[in-house]
mmCIF file of C-alpha atoms in Angstrom:
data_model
loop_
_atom_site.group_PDB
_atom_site.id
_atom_site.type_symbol
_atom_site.label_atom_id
_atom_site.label_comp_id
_atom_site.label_asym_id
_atom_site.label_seq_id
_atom_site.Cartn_x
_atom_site.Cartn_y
_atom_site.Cartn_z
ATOM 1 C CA UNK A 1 44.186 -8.045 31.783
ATOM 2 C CA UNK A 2 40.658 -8.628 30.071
ATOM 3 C CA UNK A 3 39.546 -5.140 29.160
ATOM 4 C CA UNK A 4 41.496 -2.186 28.411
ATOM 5 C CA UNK A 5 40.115 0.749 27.312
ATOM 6 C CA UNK A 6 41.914 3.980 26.106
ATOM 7 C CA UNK A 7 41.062 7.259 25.835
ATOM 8 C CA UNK A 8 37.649 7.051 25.146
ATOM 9 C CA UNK A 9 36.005 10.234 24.003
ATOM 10 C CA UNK A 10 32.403 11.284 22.628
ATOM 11 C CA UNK A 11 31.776 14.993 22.102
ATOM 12 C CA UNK A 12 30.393 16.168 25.732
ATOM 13 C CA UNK A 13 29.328 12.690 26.932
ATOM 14 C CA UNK A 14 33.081 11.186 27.632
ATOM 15 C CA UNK A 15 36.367 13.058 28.050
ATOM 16 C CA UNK A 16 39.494 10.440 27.530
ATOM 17 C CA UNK A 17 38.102 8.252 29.842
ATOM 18 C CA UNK A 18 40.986 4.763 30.280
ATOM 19 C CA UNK A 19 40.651 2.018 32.662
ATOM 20 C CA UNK A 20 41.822 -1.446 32.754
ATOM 21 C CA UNK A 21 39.748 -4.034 34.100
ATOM 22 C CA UNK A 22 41.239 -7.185 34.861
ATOM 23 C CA UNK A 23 40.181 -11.436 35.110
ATOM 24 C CA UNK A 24 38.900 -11.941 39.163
ATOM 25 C CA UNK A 25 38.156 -9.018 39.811
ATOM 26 C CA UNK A 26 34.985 -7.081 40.534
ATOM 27 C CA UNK A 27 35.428 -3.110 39.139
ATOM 28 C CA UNK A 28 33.097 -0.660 40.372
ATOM 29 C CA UNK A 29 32.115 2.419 38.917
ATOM 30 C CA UNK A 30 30.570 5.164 41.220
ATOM 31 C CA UNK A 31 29.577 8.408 40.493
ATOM 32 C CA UNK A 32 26.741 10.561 40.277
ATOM 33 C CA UNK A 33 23.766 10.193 37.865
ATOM 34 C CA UNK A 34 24.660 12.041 34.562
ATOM 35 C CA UNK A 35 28.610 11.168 35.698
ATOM 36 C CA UNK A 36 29.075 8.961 32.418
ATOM 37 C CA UNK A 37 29.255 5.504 33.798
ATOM 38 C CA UNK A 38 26.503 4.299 31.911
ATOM 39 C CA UNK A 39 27.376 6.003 28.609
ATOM 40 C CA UNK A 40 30.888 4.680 28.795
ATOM 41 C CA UNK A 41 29.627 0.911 29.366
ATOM 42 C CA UNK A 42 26.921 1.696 26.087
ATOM 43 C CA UNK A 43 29.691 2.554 24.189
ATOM 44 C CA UNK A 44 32.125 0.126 25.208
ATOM 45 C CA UNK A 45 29.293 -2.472 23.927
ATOM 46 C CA UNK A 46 28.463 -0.518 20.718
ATOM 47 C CA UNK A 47 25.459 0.506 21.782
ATOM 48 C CA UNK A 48 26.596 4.969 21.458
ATOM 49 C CA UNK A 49 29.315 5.320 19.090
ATOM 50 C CA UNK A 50 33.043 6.598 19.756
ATOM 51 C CA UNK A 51 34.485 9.876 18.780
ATOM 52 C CA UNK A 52 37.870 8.152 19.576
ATOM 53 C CA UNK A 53 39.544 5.643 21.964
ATOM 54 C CA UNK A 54 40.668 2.268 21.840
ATOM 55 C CA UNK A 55 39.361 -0.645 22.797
ATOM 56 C CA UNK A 56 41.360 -3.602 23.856
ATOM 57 C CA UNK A 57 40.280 -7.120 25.044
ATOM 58 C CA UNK A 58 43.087 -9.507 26.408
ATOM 59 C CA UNK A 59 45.586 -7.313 24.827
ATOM 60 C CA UNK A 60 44.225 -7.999 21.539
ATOM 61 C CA UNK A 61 42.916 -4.053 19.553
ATOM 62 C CA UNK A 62 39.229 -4.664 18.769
ATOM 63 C CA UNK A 63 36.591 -2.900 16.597
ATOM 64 C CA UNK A 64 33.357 -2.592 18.430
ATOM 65 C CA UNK A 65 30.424 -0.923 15.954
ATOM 66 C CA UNK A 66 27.785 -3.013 17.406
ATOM 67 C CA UNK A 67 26.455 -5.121 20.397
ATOM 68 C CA UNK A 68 26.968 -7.628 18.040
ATOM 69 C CA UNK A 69 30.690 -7.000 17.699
ATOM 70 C CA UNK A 70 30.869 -7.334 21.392
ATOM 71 C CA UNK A 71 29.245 -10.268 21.962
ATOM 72 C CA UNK A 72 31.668 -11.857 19.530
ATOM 73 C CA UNK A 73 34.239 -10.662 21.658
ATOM 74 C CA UNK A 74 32.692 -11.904 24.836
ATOM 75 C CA UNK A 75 31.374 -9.294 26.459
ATOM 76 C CA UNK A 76 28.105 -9.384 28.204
ATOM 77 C CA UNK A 77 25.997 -6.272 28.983
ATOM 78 C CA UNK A 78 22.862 -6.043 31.524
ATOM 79 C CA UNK A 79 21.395 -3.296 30.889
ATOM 80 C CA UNK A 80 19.896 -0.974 33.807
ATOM 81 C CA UNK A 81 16.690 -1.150 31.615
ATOM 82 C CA UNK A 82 16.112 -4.592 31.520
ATOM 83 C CA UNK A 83 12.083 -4.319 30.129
ATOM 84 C CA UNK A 84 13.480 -2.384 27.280
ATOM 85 C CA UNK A 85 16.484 -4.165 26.486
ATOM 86 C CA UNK A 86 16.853 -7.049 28.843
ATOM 87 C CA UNK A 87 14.057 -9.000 28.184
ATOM 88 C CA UNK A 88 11.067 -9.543 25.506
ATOM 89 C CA UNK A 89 8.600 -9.263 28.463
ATOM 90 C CA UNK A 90 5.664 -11.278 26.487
ATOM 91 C CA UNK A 91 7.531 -14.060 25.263
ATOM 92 C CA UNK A 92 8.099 -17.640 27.034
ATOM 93 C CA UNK A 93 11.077 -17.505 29.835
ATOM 94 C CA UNK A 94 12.577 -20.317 28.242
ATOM 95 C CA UNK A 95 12.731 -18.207 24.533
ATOM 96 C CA UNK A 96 14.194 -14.844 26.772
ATOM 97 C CA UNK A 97 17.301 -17.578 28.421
ATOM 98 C CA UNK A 98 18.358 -17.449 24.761
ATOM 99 C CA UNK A 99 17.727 -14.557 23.357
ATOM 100 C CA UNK A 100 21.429 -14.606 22.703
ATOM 101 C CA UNK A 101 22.202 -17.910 22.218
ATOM 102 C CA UNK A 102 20.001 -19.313 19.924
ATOM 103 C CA UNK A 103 22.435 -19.711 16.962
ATOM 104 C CA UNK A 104 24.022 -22.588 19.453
ATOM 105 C CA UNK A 105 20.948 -24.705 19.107
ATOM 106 C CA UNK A 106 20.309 -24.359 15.437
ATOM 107 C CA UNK A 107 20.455 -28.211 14.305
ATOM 108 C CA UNK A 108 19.543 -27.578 10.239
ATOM 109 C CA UNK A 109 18.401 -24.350 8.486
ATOM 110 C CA UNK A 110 15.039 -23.906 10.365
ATOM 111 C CA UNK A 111 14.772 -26.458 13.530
ATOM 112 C CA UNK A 112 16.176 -25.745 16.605
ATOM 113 C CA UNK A 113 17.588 -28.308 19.581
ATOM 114 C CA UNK A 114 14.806 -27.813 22.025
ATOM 115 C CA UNK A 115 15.393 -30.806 24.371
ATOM 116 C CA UNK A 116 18.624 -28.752 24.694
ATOM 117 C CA UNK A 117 17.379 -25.807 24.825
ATOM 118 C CA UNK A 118 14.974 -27.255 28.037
ATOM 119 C CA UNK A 119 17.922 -28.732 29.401
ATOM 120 C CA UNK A 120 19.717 -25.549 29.664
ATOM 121 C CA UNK A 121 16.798 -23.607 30.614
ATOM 122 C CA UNK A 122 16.094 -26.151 33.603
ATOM 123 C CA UNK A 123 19.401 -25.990 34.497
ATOM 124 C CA UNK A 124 19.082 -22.382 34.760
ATOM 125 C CA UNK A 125 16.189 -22.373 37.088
ATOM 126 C CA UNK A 126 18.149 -24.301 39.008
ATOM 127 C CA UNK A 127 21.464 -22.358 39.267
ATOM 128 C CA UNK A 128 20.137 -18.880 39.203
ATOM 129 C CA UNK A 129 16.873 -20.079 41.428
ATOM 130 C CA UNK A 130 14.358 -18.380 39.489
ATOM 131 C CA UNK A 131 10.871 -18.718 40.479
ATOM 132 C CA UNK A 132 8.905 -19.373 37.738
ATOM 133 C CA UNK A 133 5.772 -21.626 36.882
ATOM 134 C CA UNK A 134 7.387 -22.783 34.374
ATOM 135 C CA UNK A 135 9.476 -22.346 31.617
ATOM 136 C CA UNK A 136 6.596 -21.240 29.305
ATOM 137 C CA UNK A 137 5.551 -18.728 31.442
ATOM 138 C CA UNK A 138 5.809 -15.074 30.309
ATOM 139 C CA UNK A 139 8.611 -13.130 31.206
ATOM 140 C CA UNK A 140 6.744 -10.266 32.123
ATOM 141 C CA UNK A 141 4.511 -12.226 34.793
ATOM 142 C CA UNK A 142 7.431 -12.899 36.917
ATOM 143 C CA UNK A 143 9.188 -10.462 39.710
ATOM 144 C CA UNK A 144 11.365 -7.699 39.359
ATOM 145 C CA UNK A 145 13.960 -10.177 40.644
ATOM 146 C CA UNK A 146 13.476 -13.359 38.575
ATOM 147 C CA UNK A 147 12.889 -11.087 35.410
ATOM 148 C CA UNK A 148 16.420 -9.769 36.951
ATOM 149 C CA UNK A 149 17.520 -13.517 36.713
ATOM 150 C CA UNK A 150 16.571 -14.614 33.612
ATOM 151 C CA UNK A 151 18.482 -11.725 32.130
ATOM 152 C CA UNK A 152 21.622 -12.699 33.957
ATOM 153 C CA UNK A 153 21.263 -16.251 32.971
ATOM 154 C CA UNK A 154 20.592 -14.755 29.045
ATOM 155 C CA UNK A 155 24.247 -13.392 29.520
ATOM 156 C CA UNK A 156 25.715 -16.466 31.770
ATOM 157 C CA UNK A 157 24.825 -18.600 28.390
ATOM 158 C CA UNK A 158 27.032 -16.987 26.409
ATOM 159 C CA UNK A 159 29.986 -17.977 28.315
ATOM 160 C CA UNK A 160 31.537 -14.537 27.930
ATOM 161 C CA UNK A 161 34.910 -13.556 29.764
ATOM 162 C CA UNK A 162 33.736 -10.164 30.357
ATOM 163 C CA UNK A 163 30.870 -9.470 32.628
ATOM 164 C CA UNK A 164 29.207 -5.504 32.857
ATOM 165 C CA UNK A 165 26.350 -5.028 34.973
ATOM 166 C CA UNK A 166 24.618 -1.712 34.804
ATOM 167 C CA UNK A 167 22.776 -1.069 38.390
ATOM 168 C CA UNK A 168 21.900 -4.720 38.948
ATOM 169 C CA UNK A 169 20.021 -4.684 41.960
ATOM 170 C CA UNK A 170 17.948 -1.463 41.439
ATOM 171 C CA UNK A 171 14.398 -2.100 42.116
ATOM 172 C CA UNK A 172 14.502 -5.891 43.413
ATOM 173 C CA UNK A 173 13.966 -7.057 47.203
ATOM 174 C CA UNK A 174 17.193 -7.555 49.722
ATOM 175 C CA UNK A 175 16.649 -11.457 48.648
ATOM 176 C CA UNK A 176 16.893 -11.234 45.130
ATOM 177 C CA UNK A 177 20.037 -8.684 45.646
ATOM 178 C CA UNK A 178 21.785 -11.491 47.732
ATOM 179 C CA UNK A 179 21.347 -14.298 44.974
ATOM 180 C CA UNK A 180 22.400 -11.469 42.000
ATOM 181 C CA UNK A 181 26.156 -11.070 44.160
ATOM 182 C CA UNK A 182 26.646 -14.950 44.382
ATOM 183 C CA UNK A 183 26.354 -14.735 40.844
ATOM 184 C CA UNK A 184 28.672 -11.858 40.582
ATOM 185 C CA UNK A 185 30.644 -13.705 42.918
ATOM 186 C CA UNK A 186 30.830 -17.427 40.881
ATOM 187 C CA UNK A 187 31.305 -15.666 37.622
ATOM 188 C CA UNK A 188 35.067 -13.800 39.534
ATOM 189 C CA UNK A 189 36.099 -17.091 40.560
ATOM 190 C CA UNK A 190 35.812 -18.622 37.403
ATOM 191 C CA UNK A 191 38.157 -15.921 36.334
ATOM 192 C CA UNK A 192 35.719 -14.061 34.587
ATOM 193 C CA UNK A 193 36.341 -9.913 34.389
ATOM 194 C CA UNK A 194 32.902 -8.148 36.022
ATOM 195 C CA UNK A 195 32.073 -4.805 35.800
ATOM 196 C CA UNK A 196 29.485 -3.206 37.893
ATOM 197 C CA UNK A 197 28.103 0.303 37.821
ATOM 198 C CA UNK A 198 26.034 1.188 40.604
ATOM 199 C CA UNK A 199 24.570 4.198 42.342
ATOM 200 C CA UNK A 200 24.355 1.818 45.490
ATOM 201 C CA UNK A 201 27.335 3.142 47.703
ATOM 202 C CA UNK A 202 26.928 0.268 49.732
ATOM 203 C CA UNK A 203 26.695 -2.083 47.494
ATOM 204 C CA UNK A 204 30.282 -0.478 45.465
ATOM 205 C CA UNK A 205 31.877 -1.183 49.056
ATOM 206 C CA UNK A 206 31.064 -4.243 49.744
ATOM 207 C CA UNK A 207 31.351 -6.042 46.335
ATOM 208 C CA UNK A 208 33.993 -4.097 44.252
ATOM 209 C CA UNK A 209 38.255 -5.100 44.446
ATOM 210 C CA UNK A 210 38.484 -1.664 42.781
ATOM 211 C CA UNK A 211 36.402 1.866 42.357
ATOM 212 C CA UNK A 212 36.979 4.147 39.686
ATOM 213 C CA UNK A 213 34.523 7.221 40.161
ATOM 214 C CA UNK A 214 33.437 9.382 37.499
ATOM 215 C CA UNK A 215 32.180 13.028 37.196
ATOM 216 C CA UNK A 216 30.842 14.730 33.960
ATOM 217 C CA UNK A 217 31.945 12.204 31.647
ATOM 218 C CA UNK A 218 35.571 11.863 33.685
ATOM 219 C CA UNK A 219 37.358 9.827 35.517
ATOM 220 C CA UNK A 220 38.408 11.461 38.643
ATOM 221 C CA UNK A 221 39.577 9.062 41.093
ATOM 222 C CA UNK A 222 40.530 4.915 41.072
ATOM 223 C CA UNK A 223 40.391 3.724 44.451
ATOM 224 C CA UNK A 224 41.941 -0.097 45.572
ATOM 225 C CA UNK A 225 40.156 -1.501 48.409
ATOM 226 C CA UNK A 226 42.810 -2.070 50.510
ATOM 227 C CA UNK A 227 43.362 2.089 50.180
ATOM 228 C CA UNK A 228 42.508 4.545 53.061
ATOM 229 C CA UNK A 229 39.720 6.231 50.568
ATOM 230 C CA UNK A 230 37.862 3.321 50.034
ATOM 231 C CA UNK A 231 35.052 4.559 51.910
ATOM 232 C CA UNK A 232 31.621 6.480 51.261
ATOM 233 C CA UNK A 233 33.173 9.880 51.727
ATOM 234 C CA UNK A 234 35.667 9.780 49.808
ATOM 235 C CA UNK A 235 33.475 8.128 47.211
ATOM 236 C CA UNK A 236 31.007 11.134 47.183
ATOM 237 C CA UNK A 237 33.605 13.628 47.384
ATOM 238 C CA UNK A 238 35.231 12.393 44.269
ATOM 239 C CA UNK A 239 32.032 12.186 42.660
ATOM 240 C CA UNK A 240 31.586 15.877 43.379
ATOM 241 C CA UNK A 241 35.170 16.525 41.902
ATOM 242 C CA UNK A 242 36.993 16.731 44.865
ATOM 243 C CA UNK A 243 40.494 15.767 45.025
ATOM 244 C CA UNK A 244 41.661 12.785 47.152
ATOM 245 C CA UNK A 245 44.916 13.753 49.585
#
């Protein structure tokens, strides 16, 4: 078990909402837009504070007040908004791979490691295959999907066990998609715990070991996919607060 999360409530945004999500495993939430998913994952990272609940990684109780906070406990969040809080869209490529990382390459008070930092910034060119110039190149002048990239690779530098991805593929082409599930993909067979929200029935289906749909701030159904309702109907009918039977 990486994440456990227990009755996790904000005054009408989240209503005792507990899931577990475990290591190798991809966990999909579904739902309809306004269902929650999002808010819960915010909150989770300490991005929308908690009325209550309890959050639990590897077993261990842990106090999450900020992103920081998370981070420190290894959880990575990409957001759905990734110009507003995925990436500074006029800075270098290279300075955006780590954003999050840059206390690694601190060498004394005020230099930093940059043959190091280039190292792991060509190395994540490479991996992630983001087309870019170069590594000086703006952010903001690259495609929906290598701006989609860089953010993952951000995350992938932190070496965190827990993985959320908040509608990853939305608005970048069937290629970039592709690329963004082998990386969803490598980061479940290195045991890592991913989370993906996604409005993408499809996509839910054909990525997630588990489903847990959500309706007004609820969870309403958790769905293995090995189970007779792992399908789109049943999906949407949960999501509309139907009961499974």
């Amino acid at each position: 078990e990486m994440l456990r999360v227990e009755g996790l409530t904000s005054a009408g945004v989240l209503d005792n909402v507990s899931f577990t999500a475990y290591a190798g495993e991809i966990l999909g939430f579904a739902g309809l837009v306004g269902a929650g998913r999002t808010e819960t994952m915010r909150t989770i990272f300490g991005l929308e504070p908690k009325d209550s609940g309890d959050i639990y990684v590897k077993g261990k109780k842990v106090e999450i007040e900020s992103p920081a906070d998370a981070i420190k406990n290894k959880i990575a969040f990409l957001t759905e908004d990734r110009k507003g809080e995925g990436l500074i869209l006029d800075a270098a490529v290279l300075n955006n791979l780590h954003l999050v990382t840059i206390d690694k390459y601190k060498k004394a008070k005020f230099f930093v490691d940059q043959e190091k930092q280039l190292e792991i910034g060509n190395q994540n060119v490479q991996t992630f295959k983001i087309k870019t110039p170069s590594l000086d190149t703006t952010a903001g002048s690259l495609s929906g999907g290598n701006q989609q990239k860089v953010v993952i690779a951000k995350w992938v530098n932190t070496d965190a066990d827990i993985y959320i991805f908040d509608e990853p593929t939305r608005g970048i082409d069937v290629g970039a998609k592709i690329e963004v599930y082998n990386v969803m993909n490598d980061l479940v067979k290195k045991g890592k715990c991913v989370i993906m929200v996604s409005s993408e029935l499809p996509e839910i289906l054909g990525m997630s070991d588990r489903v847990i749909v959500m309706r007004n701030g609820r969870i309403m159904a958790e769905i293995d996919n090995d189970s007779k309702f792992f399908n789109q109907e049943d999906i949407m009918k949960a999501s509309w607060g139907g009961v499974l039977s």
